[in-house]
mmCIF file of C-alpha atoms in Angstrom:
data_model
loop_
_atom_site.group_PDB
_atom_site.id
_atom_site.type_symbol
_atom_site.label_atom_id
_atom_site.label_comp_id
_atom_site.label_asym_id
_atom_site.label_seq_id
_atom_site.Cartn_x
_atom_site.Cartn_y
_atom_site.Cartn_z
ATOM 1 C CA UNK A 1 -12.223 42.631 55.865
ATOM 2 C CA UNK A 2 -10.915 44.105 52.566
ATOM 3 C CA UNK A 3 -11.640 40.225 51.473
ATOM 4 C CA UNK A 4 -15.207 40.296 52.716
ATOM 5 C CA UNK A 5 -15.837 43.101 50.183
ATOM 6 C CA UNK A 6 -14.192 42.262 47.183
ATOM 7 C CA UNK A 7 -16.701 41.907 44.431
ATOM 8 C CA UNK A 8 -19.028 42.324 46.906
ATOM 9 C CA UNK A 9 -22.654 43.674 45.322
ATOM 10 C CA UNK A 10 -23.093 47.359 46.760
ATOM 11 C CA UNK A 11 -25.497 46.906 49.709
ATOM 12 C CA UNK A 12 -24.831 43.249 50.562
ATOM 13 C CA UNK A 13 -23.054 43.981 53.360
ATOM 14 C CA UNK A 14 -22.792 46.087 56.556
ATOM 15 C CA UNK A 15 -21.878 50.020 55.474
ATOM 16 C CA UNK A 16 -18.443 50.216 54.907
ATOM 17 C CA UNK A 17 -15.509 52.445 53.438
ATOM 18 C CA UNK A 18 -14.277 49.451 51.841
ATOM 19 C CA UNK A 19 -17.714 49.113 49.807
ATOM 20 C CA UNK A 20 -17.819 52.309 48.479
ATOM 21 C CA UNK A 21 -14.655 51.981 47.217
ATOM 22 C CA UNK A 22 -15.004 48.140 45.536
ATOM 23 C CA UNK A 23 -17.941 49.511 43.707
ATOM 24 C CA UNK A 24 -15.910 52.950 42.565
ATOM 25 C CA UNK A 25 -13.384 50.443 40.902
ATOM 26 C CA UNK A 26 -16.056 47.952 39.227
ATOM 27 C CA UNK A 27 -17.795 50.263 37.762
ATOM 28 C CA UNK A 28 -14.414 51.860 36.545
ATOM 29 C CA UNK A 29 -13.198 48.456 35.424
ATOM 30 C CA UNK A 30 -17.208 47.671 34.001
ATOM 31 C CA UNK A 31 -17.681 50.880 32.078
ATOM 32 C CA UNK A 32 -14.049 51.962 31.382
ATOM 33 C CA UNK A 33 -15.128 55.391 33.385
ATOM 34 C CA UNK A 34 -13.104 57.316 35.660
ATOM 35 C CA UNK A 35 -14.656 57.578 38.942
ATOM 36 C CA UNK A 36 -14.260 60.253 41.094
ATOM 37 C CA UNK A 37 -15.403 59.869 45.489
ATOM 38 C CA UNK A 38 -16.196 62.842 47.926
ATOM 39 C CA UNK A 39 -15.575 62.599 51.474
ATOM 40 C CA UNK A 40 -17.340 65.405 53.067
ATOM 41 C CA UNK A 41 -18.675 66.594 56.720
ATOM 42 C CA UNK A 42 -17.743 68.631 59.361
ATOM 43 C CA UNK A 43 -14.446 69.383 61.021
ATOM 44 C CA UNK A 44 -13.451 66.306 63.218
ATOM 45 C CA UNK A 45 -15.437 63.833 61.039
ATOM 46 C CA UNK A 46 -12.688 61.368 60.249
ATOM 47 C CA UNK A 47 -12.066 62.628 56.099
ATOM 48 C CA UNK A 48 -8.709 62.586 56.192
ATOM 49 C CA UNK A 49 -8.516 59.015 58.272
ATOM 50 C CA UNK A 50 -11.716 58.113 55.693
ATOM 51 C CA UNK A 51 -9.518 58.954 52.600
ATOM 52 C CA UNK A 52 -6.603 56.692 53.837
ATOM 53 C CA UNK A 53 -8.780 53.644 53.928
ATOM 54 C CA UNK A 54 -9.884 53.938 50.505
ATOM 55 C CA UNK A 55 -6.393 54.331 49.489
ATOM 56 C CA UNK A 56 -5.527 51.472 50.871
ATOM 57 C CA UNK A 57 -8.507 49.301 49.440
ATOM 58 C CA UNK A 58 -8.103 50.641 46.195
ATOM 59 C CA UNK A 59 -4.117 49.535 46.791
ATOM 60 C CA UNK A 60 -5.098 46.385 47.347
ATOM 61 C CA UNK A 61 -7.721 45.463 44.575
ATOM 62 C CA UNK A 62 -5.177 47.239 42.056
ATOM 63 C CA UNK A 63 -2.614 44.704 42.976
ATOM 64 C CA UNK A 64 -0.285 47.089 44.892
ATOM 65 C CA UNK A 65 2.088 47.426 41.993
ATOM 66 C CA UNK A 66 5.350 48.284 43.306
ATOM 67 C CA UNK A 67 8.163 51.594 42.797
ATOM 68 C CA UNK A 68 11.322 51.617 43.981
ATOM 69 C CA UNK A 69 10.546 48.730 46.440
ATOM 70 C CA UNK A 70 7.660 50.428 47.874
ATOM 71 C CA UNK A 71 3.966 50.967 46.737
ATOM 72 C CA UNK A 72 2.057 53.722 45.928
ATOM 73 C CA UNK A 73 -0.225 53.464 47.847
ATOM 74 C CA UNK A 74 2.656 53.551 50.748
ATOM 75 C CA UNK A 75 4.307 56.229 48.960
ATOM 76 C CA UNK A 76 1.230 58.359 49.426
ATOM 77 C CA UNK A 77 0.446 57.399 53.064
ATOM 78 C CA UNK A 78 4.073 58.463 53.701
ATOM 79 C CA UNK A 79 3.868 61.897 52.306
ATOM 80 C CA UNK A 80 0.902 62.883 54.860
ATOM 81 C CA UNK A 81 3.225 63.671 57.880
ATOM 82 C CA UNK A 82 5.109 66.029 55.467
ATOM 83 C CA UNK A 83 1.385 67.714 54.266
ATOM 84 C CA UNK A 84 -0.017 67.270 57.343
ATOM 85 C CA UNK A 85 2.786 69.520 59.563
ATOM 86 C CA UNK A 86 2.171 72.044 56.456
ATOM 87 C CA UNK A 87 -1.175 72.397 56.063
ATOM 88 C CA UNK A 88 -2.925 71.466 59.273
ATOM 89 C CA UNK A 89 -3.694 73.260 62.425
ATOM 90 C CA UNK A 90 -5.667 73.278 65.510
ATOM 91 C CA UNK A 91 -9.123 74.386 65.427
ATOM 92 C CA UNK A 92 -11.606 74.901 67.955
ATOM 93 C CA UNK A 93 -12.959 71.289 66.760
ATOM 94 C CA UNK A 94 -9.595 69.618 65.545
ATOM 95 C CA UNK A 95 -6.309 69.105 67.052
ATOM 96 C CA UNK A 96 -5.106 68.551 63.680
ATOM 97 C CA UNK A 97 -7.315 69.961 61.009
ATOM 98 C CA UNK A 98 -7.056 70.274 57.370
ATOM 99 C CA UNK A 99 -6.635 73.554 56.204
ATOM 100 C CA UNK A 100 -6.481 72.704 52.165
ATOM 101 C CA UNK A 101 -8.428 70.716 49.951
ATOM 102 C CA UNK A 102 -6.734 67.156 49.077
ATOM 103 C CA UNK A 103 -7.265 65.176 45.871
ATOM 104 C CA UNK A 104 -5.578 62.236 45.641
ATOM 105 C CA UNK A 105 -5.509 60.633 41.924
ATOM 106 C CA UNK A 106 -4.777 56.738 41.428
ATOM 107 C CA UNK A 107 -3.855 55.944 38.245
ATOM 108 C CA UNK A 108 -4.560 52.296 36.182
ATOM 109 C CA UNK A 109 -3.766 50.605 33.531
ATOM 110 C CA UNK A 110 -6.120 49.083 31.068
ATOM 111 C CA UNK A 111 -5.478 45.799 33.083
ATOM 112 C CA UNK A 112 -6.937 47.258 36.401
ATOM 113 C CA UNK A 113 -3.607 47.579 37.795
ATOM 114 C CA UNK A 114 -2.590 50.646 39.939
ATOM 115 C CA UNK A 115 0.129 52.527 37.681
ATOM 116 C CA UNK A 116 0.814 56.086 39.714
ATOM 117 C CA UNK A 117 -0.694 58.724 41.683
ATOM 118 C CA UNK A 118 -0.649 62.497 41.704
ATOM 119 C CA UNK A 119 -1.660 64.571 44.687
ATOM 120 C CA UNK A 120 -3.573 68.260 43.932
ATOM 121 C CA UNK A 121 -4.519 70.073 46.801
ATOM 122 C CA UNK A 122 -6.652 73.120 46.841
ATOM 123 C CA UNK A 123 -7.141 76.627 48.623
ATOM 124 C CA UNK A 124 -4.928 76.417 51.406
ATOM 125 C CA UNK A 125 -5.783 78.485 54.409
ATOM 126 C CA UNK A 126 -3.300 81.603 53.869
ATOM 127 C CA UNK A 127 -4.384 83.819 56.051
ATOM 128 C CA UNK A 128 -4.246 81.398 59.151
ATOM 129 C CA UNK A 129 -0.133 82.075 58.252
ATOM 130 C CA UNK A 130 -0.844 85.886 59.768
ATOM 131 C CA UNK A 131 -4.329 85.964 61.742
ATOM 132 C CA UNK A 132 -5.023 83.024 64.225
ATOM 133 C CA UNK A 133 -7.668 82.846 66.342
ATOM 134 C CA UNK A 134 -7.762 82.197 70.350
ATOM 135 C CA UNK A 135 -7.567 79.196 71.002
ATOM 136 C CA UNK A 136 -7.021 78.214 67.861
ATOM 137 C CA UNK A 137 -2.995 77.400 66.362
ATOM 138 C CA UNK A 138 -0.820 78.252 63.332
ATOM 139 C CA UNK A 139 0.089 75.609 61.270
ATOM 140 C CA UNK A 140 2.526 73.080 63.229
ATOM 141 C CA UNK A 141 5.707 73.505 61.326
ATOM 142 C CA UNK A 142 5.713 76.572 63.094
ATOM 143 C CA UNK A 143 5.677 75.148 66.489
ATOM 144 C CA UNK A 144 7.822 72.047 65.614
ATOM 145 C CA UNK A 145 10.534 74.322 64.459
ATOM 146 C CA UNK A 146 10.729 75.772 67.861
ATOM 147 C CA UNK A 147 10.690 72.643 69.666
ATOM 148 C CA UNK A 148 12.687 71.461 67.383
ATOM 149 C CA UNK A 149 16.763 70.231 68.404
ATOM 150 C CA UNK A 150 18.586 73.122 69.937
ATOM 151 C CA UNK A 151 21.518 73.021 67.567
ATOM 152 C CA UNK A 152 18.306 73.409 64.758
ATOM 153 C CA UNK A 153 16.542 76.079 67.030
ATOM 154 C CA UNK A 154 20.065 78.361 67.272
ATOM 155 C CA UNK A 155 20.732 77.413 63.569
ATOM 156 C CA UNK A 156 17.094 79.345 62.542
ATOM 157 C CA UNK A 157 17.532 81.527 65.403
ATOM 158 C CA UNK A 158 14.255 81.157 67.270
ATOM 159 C CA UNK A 159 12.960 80.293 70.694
ATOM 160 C CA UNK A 160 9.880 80.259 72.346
ATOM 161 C CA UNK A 161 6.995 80.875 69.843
ATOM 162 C CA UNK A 162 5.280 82.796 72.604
ATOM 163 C CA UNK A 163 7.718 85.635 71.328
ATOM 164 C CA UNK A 164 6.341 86.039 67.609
ATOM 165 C CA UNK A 165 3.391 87.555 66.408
ATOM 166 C CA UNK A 166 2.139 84.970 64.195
ATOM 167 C CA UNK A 167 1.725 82.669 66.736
ATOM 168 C CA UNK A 168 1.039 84.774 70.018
ATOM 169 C CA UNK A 169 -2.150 86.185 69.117
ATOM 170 C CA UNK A 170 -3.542 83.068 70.422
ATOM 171 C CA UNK A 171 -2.875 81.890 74.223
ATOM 172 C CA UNK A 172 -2.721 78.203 73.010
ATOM 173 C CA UNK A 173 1.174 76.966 71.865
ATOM 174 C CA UNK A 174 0.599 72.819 73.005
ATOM 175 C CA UNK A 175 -1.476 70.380 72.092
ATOM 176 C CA UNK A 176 -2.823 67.515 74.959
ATOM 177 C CA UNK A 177 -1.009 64.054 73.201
ATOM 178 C CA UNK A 178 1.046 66.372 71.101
ATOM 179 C CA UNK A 179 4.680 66.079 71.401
ATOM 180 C CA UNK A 180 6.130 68.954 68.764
ATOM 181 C CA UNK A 181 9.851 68.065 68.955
ATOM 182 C CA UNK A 182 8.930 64.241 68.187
ATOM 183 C CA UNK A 183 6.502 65.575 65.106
ATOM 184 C CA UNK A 184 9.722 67.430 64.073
ATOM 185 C CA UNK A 185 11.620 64.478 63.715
ATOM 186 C CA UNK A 186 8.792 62.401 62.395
ATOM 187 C CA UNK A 187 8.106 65.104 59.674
ATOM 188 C CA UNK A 188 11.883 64.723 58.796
ATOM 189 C CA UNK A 189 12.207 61.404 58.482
ATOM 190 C CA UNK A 190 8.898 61.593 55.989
ATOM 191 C CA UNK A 191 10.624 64.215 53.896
ATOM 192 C CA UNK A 192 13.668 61.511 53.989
ATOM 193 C CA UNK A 193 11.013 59.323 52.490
ATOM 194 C CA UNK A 194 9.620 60.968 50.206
ATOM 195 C CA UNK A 195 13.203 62.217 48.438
ATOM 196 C CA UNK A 196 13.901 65.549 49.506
ATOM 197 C CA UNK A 197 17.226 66.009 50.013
ATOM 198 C CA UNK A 198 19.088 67.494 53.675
ATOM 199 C CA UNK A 199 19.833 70.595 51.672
ATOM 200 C CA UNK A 200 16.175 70.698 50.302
ATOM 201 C CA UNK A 201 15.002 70.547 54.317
ATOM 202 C CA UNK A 202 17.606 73.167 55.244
ATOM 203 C CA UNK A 203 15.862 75.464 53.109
ATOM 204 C CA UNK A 204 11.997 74.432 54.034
ATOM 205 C CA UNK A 205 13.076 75.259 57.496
ATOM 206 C CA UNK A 206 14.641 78.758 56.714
ATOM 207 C CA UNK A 207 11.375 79.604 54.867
ATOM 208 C CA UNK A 208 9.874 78.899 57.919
ATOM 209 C CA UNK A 209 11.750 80.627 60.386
ATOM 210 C CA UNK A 210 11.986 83.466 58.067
ATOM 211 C CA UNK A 211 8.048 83.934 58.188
ATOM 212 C CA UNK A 212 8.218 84.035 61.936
ATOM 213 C CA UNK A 213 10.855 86.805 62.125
ATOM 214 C CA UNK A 214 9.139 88.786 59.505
ATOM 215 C CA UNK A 215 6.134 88.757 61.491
ATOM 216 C CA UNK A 216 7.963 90.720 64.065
ATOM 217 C CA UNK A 217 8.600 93.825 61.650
ATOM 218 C CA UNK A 218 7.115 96.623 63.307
ATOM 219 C CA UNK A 219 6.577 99.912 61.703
ATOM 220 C CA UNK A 220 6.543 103.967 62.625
ATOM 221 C CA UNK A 221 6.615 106.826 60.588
ATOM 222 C CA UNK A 222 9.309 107.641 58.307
ATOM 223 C CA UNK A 223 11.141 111.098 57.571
ATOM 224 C CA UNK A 224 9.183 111.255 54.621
ATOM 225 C CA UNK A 225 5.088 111.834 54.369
ATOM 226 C CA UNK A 226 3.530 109.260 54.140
ATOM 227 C CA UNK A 227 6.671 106.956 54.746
ATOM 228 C CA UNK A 228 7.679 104.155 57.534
ATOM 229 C CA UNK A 229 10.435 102.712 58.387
ATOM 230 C CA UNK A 230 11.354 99.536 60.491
ATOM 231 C CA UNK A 231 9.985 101.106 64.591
ATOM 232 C CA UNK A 232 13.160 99.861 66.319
ATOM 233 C CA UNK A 233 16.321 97.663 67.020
ATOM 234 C CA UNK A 234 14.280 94.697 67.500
ATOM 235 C CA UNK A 235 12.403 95.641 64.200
ATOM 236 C CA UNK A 236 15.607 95.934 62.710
ATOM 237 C CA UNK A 237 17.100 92.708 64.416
ATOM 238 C CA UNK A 238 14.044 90.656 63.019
ATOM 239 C CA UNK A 239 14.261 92.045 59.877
ATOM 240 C CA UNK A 240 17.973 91.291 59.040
ATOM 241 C CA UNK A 241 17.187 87.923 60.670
ATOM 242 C CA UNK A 242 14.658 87.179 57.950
ATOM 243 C CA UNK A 243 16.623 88.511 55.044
ATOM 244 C CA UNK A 244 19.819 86.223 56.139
ATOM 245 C CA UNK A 245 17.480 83.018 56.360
ATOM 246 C CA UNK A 246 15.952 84.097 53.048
ATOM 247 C CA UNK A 247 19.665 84.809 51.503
ATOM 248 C CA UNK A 248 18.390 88.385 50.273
ATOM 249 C CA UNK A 249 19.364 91.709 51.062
ATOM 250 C CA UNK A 250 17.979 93.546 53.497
ATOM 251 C CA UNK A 251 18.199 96.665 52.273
ATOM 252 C CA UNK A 252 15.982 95.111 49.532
ATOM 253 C CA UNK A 253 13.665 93.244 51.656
ATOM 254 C CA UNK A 254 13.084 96.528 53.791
ATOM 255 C CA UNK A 255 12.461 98.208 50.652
ATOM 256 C CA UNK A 256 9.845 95.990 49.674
ATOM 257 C CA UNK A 257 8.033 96.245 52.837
ATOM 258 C CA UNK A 258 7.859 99.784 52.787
ATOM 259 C CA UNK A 259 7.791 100.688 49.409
ATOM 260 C CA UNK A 260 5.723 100.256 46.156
ATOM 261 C CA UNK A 261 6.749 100.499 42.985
ATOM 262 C CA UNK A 262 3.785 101.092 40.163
ATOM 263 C CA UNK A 263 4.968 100.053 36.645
ATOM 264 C CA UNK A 264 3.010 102.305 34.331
ATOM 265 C CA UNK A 265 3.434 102.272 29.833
ATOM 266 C CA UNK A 266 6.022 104.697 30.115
ATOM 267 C CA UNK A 267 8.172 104.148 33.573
ATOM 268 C CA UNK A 268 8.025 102.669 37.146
ATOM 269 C CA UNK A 269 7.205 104.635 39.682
ATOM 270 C CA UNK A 270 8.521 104.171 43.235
ATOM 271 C CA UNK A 271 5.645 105.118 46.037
ATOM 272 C CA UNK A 272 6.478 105.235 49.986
ATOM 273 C CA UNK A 273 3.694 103.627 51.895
ATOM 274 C CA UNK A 274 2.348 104.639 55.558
ATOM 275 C CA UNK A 275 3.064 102.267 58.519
ATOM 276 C CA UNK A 276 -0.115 100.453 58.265
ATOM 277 C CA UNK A 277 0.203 99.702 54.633
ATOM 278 C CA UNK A 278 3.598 98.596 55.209
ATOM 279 C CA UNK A 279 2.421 96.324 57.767
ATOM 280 C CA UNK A 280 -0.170 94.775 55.042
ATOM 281 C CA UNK A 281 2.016 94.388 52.776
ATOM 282 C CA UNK A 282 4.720 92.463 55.095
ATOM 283 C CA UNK A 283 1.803 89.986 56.359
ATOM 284 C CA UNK A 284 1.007 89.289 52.234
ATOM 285 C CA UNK A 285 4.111 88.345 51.755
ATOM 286 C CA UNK A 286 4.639 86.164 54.408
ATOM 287 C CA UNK A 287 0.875 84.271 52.976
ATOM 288 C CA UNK A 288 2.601 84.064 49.506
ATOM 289 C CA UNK A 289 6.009 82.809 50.423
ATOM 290 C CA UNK A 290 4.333 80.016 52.715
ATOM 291 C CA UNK A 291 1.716 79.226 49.688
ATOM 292 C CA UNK A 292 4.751 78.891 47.040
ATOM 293 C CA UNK A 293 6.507 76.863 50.021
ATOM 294 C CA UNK A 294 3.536 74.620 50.326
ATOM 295 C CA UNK A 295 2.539 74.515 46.278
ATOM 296 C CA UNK A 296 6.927 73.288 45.918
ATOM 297 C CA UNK A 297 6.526 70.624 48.782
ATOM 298 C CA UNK A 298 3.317 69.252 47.114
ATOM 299 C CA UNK A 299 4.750 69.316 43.562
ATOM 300 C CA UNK A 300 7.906 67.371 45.283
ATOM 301 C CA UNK A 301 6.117 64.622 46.702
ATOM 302 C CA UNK A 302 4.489 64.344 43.488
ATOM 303 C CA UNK A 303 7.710 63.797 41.492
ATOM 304 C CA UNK A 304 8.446 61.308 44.238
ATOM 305 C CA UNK A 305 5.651 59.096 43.413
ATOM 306 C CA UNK A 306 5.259 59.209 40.204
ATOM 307 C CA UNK A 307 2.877 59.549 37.552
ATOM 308 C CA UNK A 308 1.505 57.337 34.471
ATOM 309 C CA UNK A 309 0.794 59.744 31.576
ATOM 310 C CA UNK A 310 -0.299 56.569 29.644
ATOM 311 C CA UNK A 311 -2.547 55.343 32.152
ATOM 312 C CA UNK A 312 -6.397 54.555 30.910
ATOM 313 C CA UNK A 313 -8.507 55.207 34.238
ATOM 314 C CA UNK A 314 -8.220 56.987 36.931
ATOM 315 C CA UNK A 315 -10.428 57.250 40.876
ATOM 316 C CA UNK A 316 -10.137 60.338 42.507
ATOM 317 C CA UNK A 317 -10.767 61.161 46.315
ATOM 318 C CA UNK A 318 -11.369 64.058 47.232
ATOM 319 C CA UNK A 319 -10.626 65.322 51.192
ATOM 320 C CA UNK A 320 -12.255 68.465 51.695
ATOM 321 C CA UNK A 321 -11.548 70.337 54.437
ATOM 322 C CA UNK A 322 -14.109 70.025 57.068
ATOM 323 C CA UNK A 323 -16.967 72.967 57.305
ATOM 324 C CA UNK A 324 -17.526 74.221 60.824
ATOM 325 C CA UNK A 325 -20.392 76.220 62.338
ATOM 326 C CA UNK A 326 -20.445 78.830 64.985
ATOM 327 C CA UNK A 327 -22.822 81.262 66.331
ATOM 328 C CA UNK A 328 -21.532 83.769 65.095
ATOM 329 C CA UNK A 329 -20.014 82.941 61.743
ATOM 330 C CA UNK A 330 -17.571 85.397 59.514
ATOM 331 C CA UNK A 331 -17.030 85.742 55.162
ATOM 332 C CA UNK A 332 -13.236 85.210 55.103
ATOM 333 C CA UNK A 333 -12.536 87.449 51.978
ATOM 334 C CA UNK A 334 -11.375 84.829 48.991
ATOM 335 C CA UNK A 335 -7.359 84.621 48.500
ATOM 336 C CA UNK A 336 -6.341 84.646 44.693
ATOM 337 C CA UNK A 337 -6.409 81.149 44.781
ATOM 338 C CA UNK A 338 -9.800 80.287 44.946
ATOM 339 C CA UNK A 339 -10.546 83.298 42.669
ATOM 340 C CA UNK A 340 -8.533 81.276 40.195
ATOM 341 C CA UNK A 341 -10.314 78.091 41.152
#
């Protein structure tokens, strides 16, 4: 088929994926222009499936060149398991929807071969980390790590996600088709792939688990006005559970949660905040940790395939994430990232 629509004039043919993207890389190749494709519609579409067929086309008009016995274009395809168990989730539309903005880079020479990629990825879904909807899902490294082996499971000290916060606010934990244990080990063998080390994984994990058991900080009233203070020995349990996977204090970490400290010209000021405050502020950090944890995963992969600062032309795909529409639809307030964006 990919035959069939080489050189192809634009329009000759049946509508295809494979057109669009033989006449992005003419035109590249006739003008010397960068070209840039959107894939766009609603959640459930087919984007993300859309975007790997015009990888691979463009893979195989750019002559698949190869690194470290494997091409890009693979390279790429492999690092979607790892992205895909980070940043997607289960809508009311999508078993497995994207919950960040994707744009995939392919690099070439002056020659029209492929020389390297680079993967950006935009405003990822934080607040899915703290707030999910019925019947909607977190994102599934959450529930993979708790089907996960039970020497892993013991290791990050978890269990049944229907006992944290973050993910029992909706009734729905599995997925029809969906085994999580087998995504698990999928999702590690991709990071394998992709060159992050065991030790690397080890910590991805802890991060993980370490969001989940901070979500089970509870707060009451401290001695102080206007204090708080972790509400009891489970509060307590969770929260020394989190600062041993994060390898931080927990003095410090319980600190943080309920207190904050104002730097002003002259000195920093340390301020007690109320229960609900300190509940705020434990759910924003648990959206920043998992964004820094998602921003170091796609930065990784990146290093793994490689880039071509020399190279001459580039097409871009873009895979936004997919716009839904409800009768009664809500503003989500806009993170920092998109602010920036």
């Amino acid at each position: 088929m990919m035959e069939q629509y080489k050189g192809a004039a634009f329009g000759e043919l049946s509508p295809h994926l494979f057109a669009v993207a033989d006449a992005s890389y003419r035109q590249m190749m006739n003008e010397g222009i960068s070209q840039s494709i959107l894939v766009s519609g609603e959640s459930g579409a087919g984007k993300t499936e859309s975007t790997k067929m015009l990888m691979r086309y463009l893979a195989y008009i750019g002559g698949r060149a190869a690194a470290e016995g494997r091409t890009v274009e693979q390279q790429v395809l492999e690092s979607n398991p790892v992205l895909e168990a980070f940043g997607n989730a289960k809508t009311v539309r999508n078993n497995n929807s994207s919950r960040f903005g994707k744009f995939v880079e392919i690099q070439f020479d002056r020659a029209g071969r492929i020389s390297g990629a680079a993967i950006r990825t935009y405003l990822l879904e934080r607040s899915r980390v703290c707030q999910v909807s019925n019947p909607e899902r977190n994102y599934h490294c959450f529930y993979m790590l708790c089907a996960a082996p039970p020497e892993d499971v013991e290791r990050y000290k978890l269990g049944n996600p229907r006992m944290f916060h973050y993910l029992n606010q909706s009734n729905c934990y599995e997925l029809d088709g969906v085994d999580d244990s087998k995504d698990y080990i999928t999702t590690r063998r991709a990071m394998d792939v992709v060159g992050i080390s065991p030790e690397e994984q080890d910590a991805i994990f802890r991060v993980v688990a370490a969001i989940l058991h901070l979500g089970n900080i509870e707060f009451s009233k401290g001695k102080e006005v206007d204090s708080s203070q972790p509400k009891d020995e489970k509060s307590f349990f969770h929260l020394r559970t989190a600062a041993e996977l994060f390898m931080c204090d927990a003095k410090a970490l319980e600190d943080s949660l309920c207190k904050r400290v104002i730097v002003t010209r002259d000195e920093m000021i340390t301020k007690s905040l109320d229960p609900d405050s300190a509940t705020l502020c434990r759910d924003a950090l648990a959206k920043i940790v998992y964004s820094r944890l998602f921003d170091w995963l796609v930065n990784k992969i990146n290093s793994s395939i490689g880039q071509d600062p020399e190279s001459k032309f580039l097409i871009g795909v873009l895979d936004i994430y997919g716009f839904e529409s409800f009768k009664t639809n809500r503003c989500l307030t806009a993170s920092s990232n998109s602010a920036s964006i």
